[in-house]
Amino acid sequence: MAAARTAAIQENVERPPRNIDWPTVGDRQLFPSEIYGADVFDRKTMAEALPKPVFQRFCKQVQGRQQLDRPTADAIAFAARIWAMQKGATHFTHWFQPQTGTTAEKHDSFLTLKSTIINGLEETYAIDYFSGGQLMQAEPDASSFPNGGIRSTFEARGYTVWDTLSPMFIRRGPHNTATLYIPSVFIGYNGEALDEKSVLLRSNEILSVAAVKLLNTLGDKETKRITTTLGCEQEYFLVDRAVYNLRPDLKIAGRTLLGNPPPKHQQLEDHYFGAIPSRVLACIAEAEYECARVGVPVKTRHNEVAPNQFEVAPIFEEASIAVDHNLLTMGILHQVAHRHKLKVLFHEKPFKGVNGSGKHANWSMQTDTGDNLLDPSSTPETNYRFLLFLVAILDAVYKHGGLIRSSIATASNEHRLGANEAPPAIVSAFLGAQLAEVLDAIEEGRDVKPFSAPSGSSDGTKLDLKISTLPPIARDFTDRNRTSPFAFTGNKFEFRAVGSKQSPSFPVVLLNAAVAKSVDLVNEALIAIKGDKPVPSEDDILAVVRQFVVSSKLVRFEGNGYSDEWVAEAAARGLPNIKSCPEAFKQLITESSAELLVSQGVLSSAELHSRYHIQLEKYAKDLLIEGETLFGMIDTGVLPASFTYRKELADSINSQASAGVEAVPEKKLLTQLTELSVKLQDANEHLKEAVAKVESLHGDEQGIYAGEVLTVAMEEVRKYSDALETKVADKYWPFPKYTELLL
């Protein structure tokens, strides 16, 4: 195994880079805007390909004003097939998001056979065909995906249904193949939501209805629809694939289950925003090119804090499309990294001792005319529309913090939350100095205090650095707080606690549902206080804002969310500090959560309980996979390496004794190795017993026991294995070390 480690490292050094030529036109490279959306059957392309009446009927369907009839679907399917085949597509697939955290697809060919009778004989010939029925609906096996008991093994029928809000696109494969992808929802035979997208679309609709009602109360009769917008900052690690292949834990569990951090990792703070390594940049650039072709608006790339850690961030989009594009980006990164002999790791904590990865979900609301409802403007104290939506969001986070916490609970994210690299498990909201002062002033019935100029500032809004060659520097009114799980960042809220590996869909679903309920409450209070007036007065609005400022004040926190003092203060405020996944999952099925989600129609009672069981079952399975992987690595790798080195030391001691030499250092090291090996062997046996116990349990008991016992047993095994790694000669150590993975 040591020879394999050496060979992998040598291959990494000697491997030639993969070269990709950026497409050109004439004597210049194509601009990003010329590449963007080239493989997307977007509305502009549809308008050009479809008869005008057909396209108009489709637009009405997307706007919710009429259903998609079969003739319209047939016309769209025909145009989509012609467009796709001209770009090389031979197959199509309904692309959907089961409750696995990733996507699913089944490819069907455009090829079909037709028969005709010639001179009394049947003649079969091939044609290319794609009908409106095939476009609108397909039938995967509903019982083979996570369903939480909604579907039994013998109840297999389910449906994927085209999501007309998300445009079709083409994905290119090997040998110049291409496939038409149709973004879809996934439901059971009786209409149960079995995926992430259908409930997201429901929650978007529910929030839209609530927000439009509030706007109508304020006198806005023009706005007909509200969309939630989302931008996901995706963090990830890239490691060499040859070295990765020698780590069973990374391949099976997605994280290292043993290993010590290298002497130098992130402590010098020199990786964040550093120069992107050329091999990595080549990989990211190719991934960005592919993202652009399928309409993913990638905007930012940079090094993250930990070695080998990076981030890609898009321009914000409508939430359901943003989720599609986030999952698409993850898939593209995975495939492109493979071509560059790299492996992308999306696990929230693949390496012990360095920062993990998140997926910061930047969330806001926008009207159908493009107005951002969370834009405070330069005078938020008189931006009454903004204030009403702001206090509704604070009310939602305060009342449903436990439910929102459940949306980010996974076995992998559990390693990251509250570890001084990610927000704590306590859900609080950060507003910043300006908005905090505005709300405090409204609560106290006084004028807003002017903001004092910062150190080195001449007028409070510009920074004067006393360097004549630099332009004036605009200063934001509000600082950023990276320790807050839910922070206002100018014109949106940043939900920082979402895990890098998980789909952002369900966190947005629960946030949408909670906010929709609170928007309804704000609207009811406003209607009650305005009485017979056609629109509420400023005093009416301020009274309602004041009411919700007071009732939600405990959820606001402007300080260091990583500190022990905040944990104590949050407890005094009565804010839940939910540290374990099983405890977080239970928040889904509390009486208040069920009332919120079921009464609004986001989830049925059966769907809600199925998701609870799916999450708990997945949690137990994830831990079982880790436990079984770890004890196998110890039995077949670490302990044999220790035994081999012990024998070498013993032989050396005997040889030196026969020569009359006292082998003091060898004896000392042999004693240490023996003690550690015995402790590791005993801990590994205890781990096997814990795994067997978890496997024998069922239902809620299995997940709870796994969280309480299996995680502790694995940490005990790792403690002794990592100690042995520092003692066993490097030539015998069976697995690549962090120094080979990260540096």
XYZ file of C-alpha atoms in Angstrom:
743
model
C 0.000 0.000 0.000
C 2.916 2.338 0.719
C 4.146 1.711 -2.817
C 0.716 2.654 -4.139
C 0.862 5.901 -2.159
C 4.223 6.707 -3.699
C 3.021 5.853 -7.187
C -0.071 8.056 -6.792
C 2.019 11.002 -5.702
C 4.462 10.441 -8.569
C 1.588 10.274 -11.038
C 0.229 13.536 -9.661
C 3.551 15.263 -10.268
C 4.202 13.849 -13.736
C 0.667 13.980 -15.165
C 0.371 16.392 -18.122
C -2.356 19.027 -17.816
C -5.651 18.702 -19.677
C -5.915 21.403 -22.322
C -9.263 22.794 -23.448
C -9.528 25.385 -26.203
C -12.062 28.113 -25.557
C -14.416 28.366 -28.568
C -13.654 31.120 -31.039
C -15.355 33.107 -33.755
C -13.041 34.513 -36.390
C -9.829 35.569 -34.680
C -11.255 36.100 -31.201
C -12.609 33.999 -28.369
C -16.326 33.940 -27.784
C -17.495 36.259 -25.036
C -19.184 34.625 -22.018
C -22.486 36.232 -23.019
C -22.238 34.550 -26.437
C -21.830 31.121 -24.837
C -24.447 31.585 -22.121
C -27.595 29.539 -22.694
C -26.411 28.029 -25.990
C -27.815 24.647 -24.949
C -31.011 25.939 -23.305
C -34.466 25.769 -24.861
C -35.392 29.048 -23.200
C -38.385 31.271 -23.889
C -36.555 33.279 -26.523
C -35.725 30.082 -28.398
C -39.265 28.805 -27.920
C -40.712 32.051 -29.279
C -38.614 31.628 -32.426
C -39.426 27.930 -32.836
C -43.154 27.931 -32.053
C -46.151 29.463 -33.824
C -47.138 32.638 -32.022
C -50.511 31.331 -30.724
C -48.817 28.231 -29.293
C -46.174 30.281 -27.527
C -48.821 32.621 -26.118
C -50.792 29.668 -24.729
C -47.609 28.330 -23.142
C -46.900 31.715 -21.508
C -50.407 31.810 -20.061
C -49.864 28.333 -18.631
C -46.597 29.393 -16.989
C -48.370 32.404 -15.501
C -51.017 30.098 -14.040
C -53.851 31.410 -16.180
C -54.618 28.173 -18.065
C -53.636 24.511 -18.204
C -51.305 23.112 -20.832
C -53.483 21.325 -23.388
C -52.293 18.377 -25.457
C -52.073 20.175 -28.849
C -49.870 22.869 -27.270
C -47.696 20.204 -25.616
C -47.372 18.328 -28.910
C -46.233 21.493 -30.699
C -43.675 22.272 -27.985
C -42.404 18.685 -27.998
C -41.957 18.749 -31.766
C -40.055 22.049 -31.667
C -37.923 20.893 -28.711
C -36.988 17.652 -30.499
C -35.998 19.410 -33.706
C -33.920 21.942 -31.778
C -32.274 19.250 -29.645
C -31.511 16.895 -32.537
C -29.937 19.724 -34.512
C -27.569 20.037 -31.541
C -26.778 16.337 -31.564
C -29.276 15.011 -29.003
C -30.427 11.422 -29.468
C -32.213 10.926 -26.131
C -34.412 12.787 -23.658
C -34.854 12.431 -19.916
C -37.150 13.695 -17.192
C -34.634 15.114 -14.708
C -35.955 15.170 -11.143
C -34.904 15.547 -7.516
C -35.817 12.583 -5.287
C -35.199 12.854 -1.561
C -31.615 11.639 -1.895
C -29.950 15.072 -1.968
C -29.079 14.663 -5.631
C -30.831 14.210 -8.993
C -32.189 11.272 -10.982
C -32.701 10.595 -14.667
C -33.717 7.816 -17.076
C -32.808 8.281 -20.740
C -35.198 7.391 -23.557
C -34.310 7.568 -27.230
C -36.123 9.696 -29.779
C -35.968 6.579 -31.955
C -39.215 4.673 -32.390
C -40.483 2.081 -34.866
C -43.511 2.439 -37.094
C -45.206 -0.282 -39.071
C -47.078 -0.191 -42.351
C -48.629 -2.800 -44.601
C -47.142 -3.084 -48.113
C -48.649 -5.652 -50.446
C -50.127 -7.454 -47.471
C -46.817 -7.609 -45.621
C -45.889 -5.666 -42.526
C -42.922 -3.345 -43.035
C -41.202 -1.751 -40.011
C -39.164 1.414 -40.317
C -37.494 3.824 -37.890
C -38.468 7.430 -37.197
C -37.545 10.076 -34.657
C -40.511 10.957 -32.488
C -41.258 12.913 -29.299
C -44.863 13.577 -28.297
C -46.480 16.062 -25.967
C -47.411 13.187 -23.697
C -43.767 12.120 -23.445
C -42.792 15.711 -22.722
C -45.365 16.276 -20.004
C -45.139 12.988 -18.121
C -43.027 9.886 -17.553
C -43.224 6.947 -15.173
C -40.291 5.979 -12.920
C -40.500 3.402 -10.128
C -41.852 5.277 -7.095
C -41.078 2.521 -4.587
C -37.341 2.456 -5.373
C -36.724 5.996 -4.093
C -36.934 7.254 -0.492
C -40.628 7.607 0.335
C -40.923 7.194 4.096
C -43.547 4.471 3.804
C -45.859 6.340 1.426
C -45.223 3.716 -1.259
C -44.740 -0.009 -0.642
C -42.503 -2.233 -2.734
C -45.515 -3.572 -4.614
C -46.880 -0.038 -5.145
C -44.369 1.019 -7.744
C -46.191 3.471 -9.965
C -45.088 7.089 -9.829
C -44.886 10.003 -12.232
C -42.463 12.690 -13.277
C -44.174 15.818 -14.613
C -42.542 18.600 -16.625
C -41.894 21.782 -14.604
C -42.665 24.445 -17.188
C -41.034 27.159 -15.047
C -37.596 25.625 -15.586
C -36.361 25.514 -19.197
C -35.242 22.343 -20.934
C -31.538 22.044 -21.718
C -28.998 19.742 -23.332
C -26.239 17.877 -21.522
C -23.352 16.612 -23.605
C -21.764 13.235 -22.996
C -18.906 11.111 -24.322
C -18.470 10.319 -28.027
C -20.322 13.498 -29.060
C -23.584 12.252 -27.557
C -26.171 14.647 -26.150
C -29.399 14.340 -24.173
C -32.381 16.675 -23.807
C -33.051 17.257 -20.093
C -36.608 18.067 -18.975
C -36.727 19.488 -15.394
C -39.571 17.695 -13.625
C -41.366 17.085 -10.355
C -41.734 13.551 -8.986
C -45.001 12.360 -7.426
C -46.569 9.096 -6.320
C -49.540 7.351 -7.861
C -51.958 9.323 -5.651
C -50.197 12.653 -6.141
C -47.942 12.526 -3.071
C -44.795 14.642 -3.325
C -41.823 12.278 -3.426
C -39.247 14.878 -4.388
C -37.733 18.200 -3.352
C -39.035 20.356 -6.204
C -42.801 19.910 -5.945
C -42.909 21.113 -2.335
C -40.615 24.016 -3.232
C -43.019 25.087 -5.971
C -45.910 24.803 -3.515
C -44.146 26.938 -0.927
C -43.278 29.558 -3.546
C -46.949 29.801 -4.508
C -48.079 30.053 -0.889
C -45.600 32.819 -0.100
C -46.573 34.637 -3.286
C -50.256 34.627 -2.338
C -49.527 35.900 1.179
C -47.157 38.626 -0.018
C -49.546 39.858 -2.725
C -52.336 40.153 -0.125
C -50.122 42.337 2.057
C -49.155 44.502 -0.893
C -52.832 44.864 -1.803
C -53.571 46.030 1.737
C -50.862 48.656 1.299
C -52.574 49.883 -1.863
C -50.502 48.033 -4.455
C -53.080 46.531 -6.823
C -50.657 46.035 -9.719
C -48.443 43.287 -8.325
C -49.916 39.891 -9.184
C -47.085 37.568 -8.236
C -44.088 37.363 -5.912
C -41.108 35.125 -6.556
C -38.492 34.023 -4.068
C -34.960 34.551 -5.316
C -31.977 32.459 -4.357
C -28.242 32.446 -4.871
C -26.215 29.504 -3.519
C -22.529 29.983 -2.709
C -21.235 26.452 -3.247
C -18.106 25.419 -1.328
C -16.184 22.235 -2.118
C -12.781 20.522 -1.948
C -10.708 19.212 -4.849
C -8.181 16.419 -4.294
C -6.071 14.324 -6.648
C -8.061 11.313 -7.815
C -5.158 8.865 -7.676
C -4.645 9.627 -3.985
C -8.394 9.712 -3.353
C -8.753 6.194 -4.761
C -6.456 4.891 -2.015
C -8.773 6.212 0.742
C -11.764 3.851 1.243
C -13.347 6.315 3.672
C -13.381 9.162 1.145
C -14.730 6.875 -1.579
C -17.477 5.323 0.533
C -18.363 7.880 3.209
C -17.253 11.108 1.539
C -15.004 12.103 4.465
C -11.821 10.940 6.120
C -12.623 8.750 9.129
C -9.014 8.754 10.312
C -5.960 10.949 9.815
C -4.115 13.855 11.422
C -4.046 17.425 10.099
C -0.679 18.371 8.561
C 1.656 20.743 10.441
C 0.635 23.538 8.063
C -2.953 23.765 6.954
C -5.017 26.967 7.267
C -3.480 28.592 10.331
C -1.441 31.123 8.312
C -4.659 32.334 6.626
C -2.886 32.360 3.268
C -5.213 30.181 1.190
C -8.365 32.319 1.291
C -8.549 34.396 -1.912
C -5.045 33.242 -2.845
C -4.005 32.524 -6.424
C -5.999 29.555 -7.731
C -3.611 26.680 -8.606
C -3.292 26.281 -12.388
C -4.575 22.692 -12.453
C -7.593 23.687 -10.379
C -8.203 26.795 -12.472
C -8.200 24.679 -15.634
C -10.842 22.430 -14.064
C -13.002 25.318 -12.814
C -12.764 27.177 -16.142
C -13.970 24.108 -18.041
C -16.801 23.631 -15.549
C -17.795 27.283 -15.906
C -17.876 26.887 -19.694
C -20.233 23.931 -19.394
C -22.347 25.766 -16.827
C -22.653 28.757 -19.148
C -23.861 26.586 -22.027
C -26.710 25.187 -19.904
C -27.664 28.617 -18.572
C -26.105 28.548 -15.110
C -24.979 32.148 -14.432
C -21.733 31.448 -12.558
C -20.319 34.761 -11.338
C -17.560 34.146 -8.788
C -14.749 31.670 -8.171
C -12.082 31.784 -5.469
C -9.977 29.890 -2.971
C -11.698 29.240 0.344
C -10.143 29.150 3.839
C -8.914 25.551 3.993
C -6.241 24.123 1.680
C -7.746 22.528 -1.442
C -11.077 24.262 -0.696
C -12.818 26.482 -3.248
C -16.098 28.268 -3.892
C -18.290 28.993 -6.892
C -21.217 31.408 -6.699
C -23.926 32.311 -9.229
C -26.048 35.357 -9.965
C -29.346 35.145 -8.069
C -32.345 33.578 -9.823
C -35.910 32.496 -9.097
C -35.609 29.937 -6.290
C -36.726 26.753 -8.080
C -34.444 27.501 -11.035
C -31.607 28.383 -8.654
C -31.972 24.974 -6.984
C -31.915 23.262 -10.400
C -28.797 25.186 -11.307
C -27.068 24.466 -8.010
C -27.567 20.721 -8.426
C -26.549 21.011 -12.067
C -23.370 22.867 -11.055
C -22.490 20.143 -8.564
C -22.952 17.499 -11.248
C -20.863 19.406 -13.768
C -18.068 19.961 -11.241
C -18.065 16.234 -10.500
C -17.786 15.262 -14.180
C -15.239 17.892 -15.170
C -13.040 17.171 -12.146
C -12.965 13.528 -13.239
C -11.577 14.566 -16.632
C -8.800 16.493 -14.869
C -7.939 13.471 -12.685
C -9.355 15.306 -9.689
C -12.123 14.402 -7.269
C -14.600 16.979 -5.985
C -15.739 16.535 -2.378
C -19.037 18.136 -1.349
C -19.111 16.607 2.141
C -19.483 19.289 4.803
C -16.467 18.036 6.766
C -14.180 15.823 4.669
C -11.076 16.639 6.728
C -10.650 16.924 10.470
C -8.957 20.031 11.819
C -9.680 22.363 8.878
C -12.778 24.266 7.866
C -15.686 22.401 6.360
C -17.900 23.463 3.470
C -21.291 25.139 3.367
C -23.816 26.299 0.821
C -24.730 29.858 1.806
C -28.294 30.345 0.559
C -28.952 34.021 -0.199
C -32.734 34.444 -0.093
C -35.037 37.320 -0.955
C -38.448 38.160 -2.469
C -39.156 40.002 -5.696
C -42.298 41.359 -7.348
C -43.323 40.524 -10.902
C -42.039 43.969 -11.914
C -38.567 43.289 -10.509
C -38.774 45.156 -7.185
C -36.790 43.543 -4.387
C -39.031 43.573 -1.302
C -35.957 43.368 0.939
C -34.253 46.448 -0.485
C -34.213 48.866 2.480
C -33.333 51.891 0.312
C -31.266 54.727 1.787
C -33.976 55.520 4.363
C -35.291 52.224 5.727
C -37.067 54.005 8.579
C -39.620 55.366 6.084
C -39.619 52.392 3.702
C -42.757 50.941 5.243
C -43.196 48.108 2.763
C -39.685 46.907 3.551
C -40.237 47.197 7.312
C -43.426 45.126 7.213
C -41.781 42.299 5.303
C -38.683 42.524 7.503
C -40.610 42.104 10.763
C -42.626 39.279 9.202
C -39.383 37.432 8.453
C -38.084 38.032 11.978
C -41.374 36.763 13.375
C -41.064 33.624 11.237
C -37.497 32.902 12.343
C -38.412 33.484 15.989
C -41.526 31.302 16.016
C -40.199 28.537 13.781
C -36.466 28.506 14.513
C -36.603 24.853 15.509
C -38.295 23.917 12.241
C -35.778 25.917 10.215
C -32.997 24.176 12.162
C -34.414 20.800 11.094
C -33.922 21.740 7.435
C -30.132 21.774 7.798
C -29.830 18.625 9.916
C -27.766 15.908 8.239
C -25.150 13.477 9.494
C -22.503 15.335 7.502
C -23.550 18.890 8.440
C -23.561 17.846 12.114
C -19.740 17.904 11.998
C -19.718 21.521 10.828
C -22.402 23.429 12.734
C -21.148 25.293 15.783
C -17.508 24.410 15.162
C -16.166 27.985 14.900
C -16.283 27.702 11.126
C -20.039 27.690 10.630
C -23.025 29.211 12.397
C -24.123 27.531 15.614
C -27.139 25.273 15.934
C -29.005 28.190 17.534
C -31.089 29.948 14.888
C -30.887 33.727 15.292
C -31.047 36.710 12.944
C -28.465 39.454 12.398
C -29.571 42.819 11.014
C -26.557 45.085 11.431
C -26.190 48.417 13.167
C -28.408 50.495 10.881
C -31.486 48.265 10.805
C -31.108 47.371 14.469
C -31.182 51.074 15.292
C -34.217 51.634 13.036
C -36.198 48.874 14.759
C -35.086 50.013 18.220
C -36.175 53.568 17.422
C -39.597 52.402 16.235
C -40.006 50.268 19.344
C -39.083 53.170 21.617
C -41.056 55.764 19.663
C -38.086 58.033 18.985
C -36.130 59.370 16.037
C -33.425 57.247 14.454
C -29.994 58.218 15.743
C -27.497 59.404 13.129
C -24.692 56.985 12.510
C -21.343 58.131 13.792
C -18.469 58.240 11.327
C -16.157 55.244 11.517
C -12.498 55.635 12.366
C -10.802 57.225 9.363
C -14.093 58.342 7.816
C -14.875 61.906 6.890
C -18.663 61.783 6.523
C -19.924 58.418 7.708
C -20.622 57.040 4.234
C -17.186 57.344 2.621
C -13.828 56.112 3.837
C -10.923 58.517 3.470
C -7.670 56.555 3.589
C -5.515 59.671 3.139
C -4.100 58.259 -0.105
C -4.591 60.747 -2.909
C -4.287 58.190 -5.717
C -7.217 56.121 -4.476
C -10.832 56.958 -5.332
C -13.403 57.565 -2.568
C -14.475 54.280 -1.002
C -18.182 53.771 -0.314
C -18.855 52.343 3.132
C -21.873 50.147 3.841
C -24.060 51.128 6.754
C -23.927 47.569 8.027
C -21.015 45.245 8.679
C -21.235 41.523 7.877
C -21.550 38.865 10.560
C -20.269 35.504 9.369
C -21.114 33.882 12.723
C -24.862 34.364 12.257
C -26.923 31.543 10.741
C -29.410 33.998 9.217
C -27.880 37.376 8.444
C -29.244 40.373 6.549
C -26.650 41.377 3.958
C -27.874 44.521 2.267
C -30.947 43.414 0.309
C -31.335 39.730 1.190
C -30.926 37.258 4.021
C -28.015 34.847 3.928
C -28.906 31.437 5.364
C -25.328 30.400 6.130
C -26.029 27.118 7.884
C -27.111 25.090 4.824
C -24.747 22.177 4.194
C -22.617 22.008 1.054
C -23.758 18.499 0.093
C -27.480 18.923 0.618
C -30.031 20.285 -1.811
C -30.978 23.851 -0.863
C -34.607 23.066 -1.685
C -36.001 21.933 1.681
C -34.391 24.747 3.712
C -36.042 27.222 1.337
C -39.355 25.338 1.561
C -39.503 25.637 5.339
C -38.327 29.248 5.278
C -40.966 30.138 2.667
C -43.691 28.442 4.682
C -42.734 30.143 7.932
C -42.481 33.569 6.283
C -45.803 33.122 4.459
C -47.557 32.458 7.770
C -45.999 35.506 9.400
C -46.792 37.708 6.384
C -50.425 36.646 6.806
C -50.280 37.611 10.485
C -48.787 41.009 9.657
C -51.479 41.554 7.039
C -54.262 40.598 9.469
C -52.901 43.009 12.074
C -52.676 45.765 9.471
C -56.251 45.194 8.272
C -57.522 45.219 11.839
C -55.809 48.474 12.754
C -56.645 50.400 9.565
C -60.356 49.843 9.994
C -62.457 51.365 7.218
C -59.618 53.381 5.676
C -58.821 52.369 2.079
C -55.132 52.031 2.948
C -53.365 52.054 6.316
C -51.841 55.290 7.542
C -48.194 55.683 8.514
C -49.204 55.476 12.170
C -51.091 52.238 11.461
C -48.055 50.719 9.766
C -45.663 51.817 12.500
C -47.971 50.398 15.148
C -47.949 46.991 13.449
C -44.188 47.131 12.880
C -43.709 48.022 16.555
C -45.905 45.110 17.631
C -43.818 42.591 15.674
C -40.501 44.210 16.587
C -41.317 43.654 20.239
C -42.648 40.109 19.837
C -39.648 38.891 17.781
C -36.876 40.845 19.488
C -35.397 37.814 21.236
C -34.325 36.243 17.927
C -32.139 39.219 16.976
C -28.462 38.957 17.872
C -25.703 41.254 16.675
C -22.703 39.674 18.409
C -20.355 36.705 18.028
C -22.421 33.592 17.378
C -19.386 31.379 17.995
C -18.952 32.494 21.617
C -19.900 30.534 24.728
C -21.514 33.704 26.039
C -24.053 33.605 23.203
C -24.945 30.001 24.004
C -25.727 31.032 27.575
C -27.615 34.153 26.491
C -29.646 32.239 23.909
C -30.680 29.764 26.590
C -31.768 32.656 28.807
C -33.825 34.015 25.892
C -35.506 30.642 25.428
C -34.075 30.041 21.957
C -33.661 26.340 21.150
C -30.131 24.969 20.899
C -30.694 21.756 18.975
C -27.352 19.975 18.772
C -28.205 16.542 17.367
C -29.882 15.466 14.157
C -32.510 13.175 15.737
C -33.585 16.025 17.995
C -33.725 18.376 15.005
C -35.751 15.935 12.914
C -38.424 15.840 15.624
C -39.048 19.528 15.012
C -40.703 18.517 11.740
C -43.539 16.700 13.477
C -44.235 18.983 16.430
C -47.786 20.250 16.690
C -46.809 23.782 15.652
C -44.779 22.599 12.652
C -47.530 20.281 11.467
C -50.095 23.064 11.811
C -47.884 25.444 9.838
C -47.068 23.095 6.964
C -50.286 21.102 6.642
C -52.728 23.994 7.069
C -50.973 25.968 4.341
C -50.846 23.014 1.971
C -47.053 22.846 1.765
C -47.095 19.219 2.868
C -49.852 16.792 3.735
C -49.672 15.053 7.088
C -48.539 11.843 5.359
C -45.869 13.680 3.351
C -44.608 15.450 6.465
C -44.247 12.270 8.496
C -42.663 10.476 5.554
C -39.956 13.136 5.375
C -39.296 12.774 9.077
C -38.808 9.021 8.681
C -36.681 9.458 5.546
C -34.327 11.869 7.275
C -33.967 9.751 10.393
C -33.441 6.577 8.372
C -30.848 8.247 6.155
C -29.040 9.564 9.223
C -28.756 6.057 10.671
C -27.653 4.611 7.322
C -24.986 7.287 6.877
C -23.539 6.488 10.304
C -23.699 2.748 9.677
C -21.813 3.189 6.402
C -19.155 5.212 8.209
C -18.900 2.718 11.070
C -18.537 -0.315 8.811
C -16.015 1.486 6.610
C -13.942 2.538 9.600
C -13.694 -0.825 11.325
C -12.782 -2.403 7.980
C -9.950 0.085 7.467
C -8.662 -0.616 10.958
C -8.813 -4.419 10.617
C -7.294 -4.626 7.140
C -5.042 -1.594 7.084
C -4.051 0.149 10.295
C -3.610 -2.821 12.639
C -1.641 -4.911 10.090
C 0.642 -1.913 9.514
C 1.214 -1.624 13.256
C 1.852 -5.341 13.567
C 4.395 -5.267 10.725
C 6.274 -2.355 12.234
C 6.204 -3.947 15.694
C 7.795 -7.070 14.212
C 10.481 -4.991 12.547
C 11.216 -3.265 15.860
C 11.261 -6.582 17.715
C 13.669 -8.069 15.168
C 15.887 -4.999 15.531
C 15.832 -5.274 19.314
C 16.797 -8.962 19.155
C 19.583 -8.264 16.657
C 21.000 -5.508 18.828
C 20.741 -7.680 21.959
C 22.768 -10.442 20.260
C 25.391 -7.826 19.494
C 25.426 -6.668 23.112
C 23.660 -3.342 22.384
C 20.827 -2.038 24.542
C 17.984 -0.999 22.165
C 16.426 1.566 24.496
C 14.607 3.782 21.927
C 13.276 0.793 19.996
C 11.951 -0.817 23.184
C 10.246 2.432 24.209
C 8.583 2.810 20.813
C 7.583 -0.872 20.739
C 5.900 -0.502 24.121
C 3.983 2.559 22.901
C 2.913 0.781 19.708
C 1.767 -2.253 21.669
C -0.324 -0.196 24.081
C -1.940 1.805 21.280
C -2.574 -1.300 19.183
C -4.334 -3.029 22.065
C -6.484 0.028 22.766
C -7.303 0.414 19.082
C -8.210 -3.246 18.765
C -10.511 -3.050 21.786
C -12.127 0.188 20.549
C -12.652 -1.354 17.120
C -14.390 -4.364 18.643
C -16.645 -1.997 20.570
C -17.401 -0.183 17.294
C -18.376 -3.470 15.636
C -20.733 -4.210 18.530
C -22.279 -0.745 18.211
C -22.759 -1.231 14.465
C -24.417 -4.597 15.039
C -26.702 -3.080 17.665
C -27.779 -0.242 15.348
C -28.452 -2.726 12.546
C -30.722 -4.719 14.853
C -32.878 -1.694 15.671
C -35.663 -0.181 13.624
C -37.531 3.075 13.222
C -36.817 6.088 15.412
C -34.832 4.014 17.887
C -32.221 3.166 15.257
C -31.410 6.781 14.363
C -31.374 7.942 17.973
C -29.093 5.107 19.106
C -26.769 5.641 16.155
C -26.389 9.317 17.041
C -25.767 8.619 20.715
C -23.507 5.553 20.544
C -22.076 5.007 17.074
C -20.595 8.496 16.723
C -18.833 8.171 20.085
C -17.481 4.725 19.196
C -16.068 6.004 15.906
C -14.351 8.943 17.617
C -12.733 6.549 20.092
C -11.377 4.396 17.267
C -10.101 7.430 15.427
C -8.288 8.706 18.517
C -6.107 5.602 18.775
C -5.665 5.198 15.014
C -4.490 8.798 14.668
C -2.064 8.271 17.524
C -0.660 5.211 15.760
C -0.235 7.206 12.558
C 2.327 9.362 14.371
C 4.259 6.278 15.531
C 4.217 3.763 12.656
C 6.975 4.155 10.073
C 5.662 6.029 7.042
C 6.616 3.234 4.643
C 4.108 0.945 6.368
C 1.174 3.326 6.734
C -1.560 1.961 4.456
C -3.528 5.092 3.517
C -2.574 8.492 2.054
C -2.058 11.034 4.798
C -3.425 14.561 5.011
C -0.051 15.859 3.823
C -0.626 13.985 0.568
C -4.306 14.838 0.270
C -4.245 18.528 1.149
C -0.818 19.956 0.359
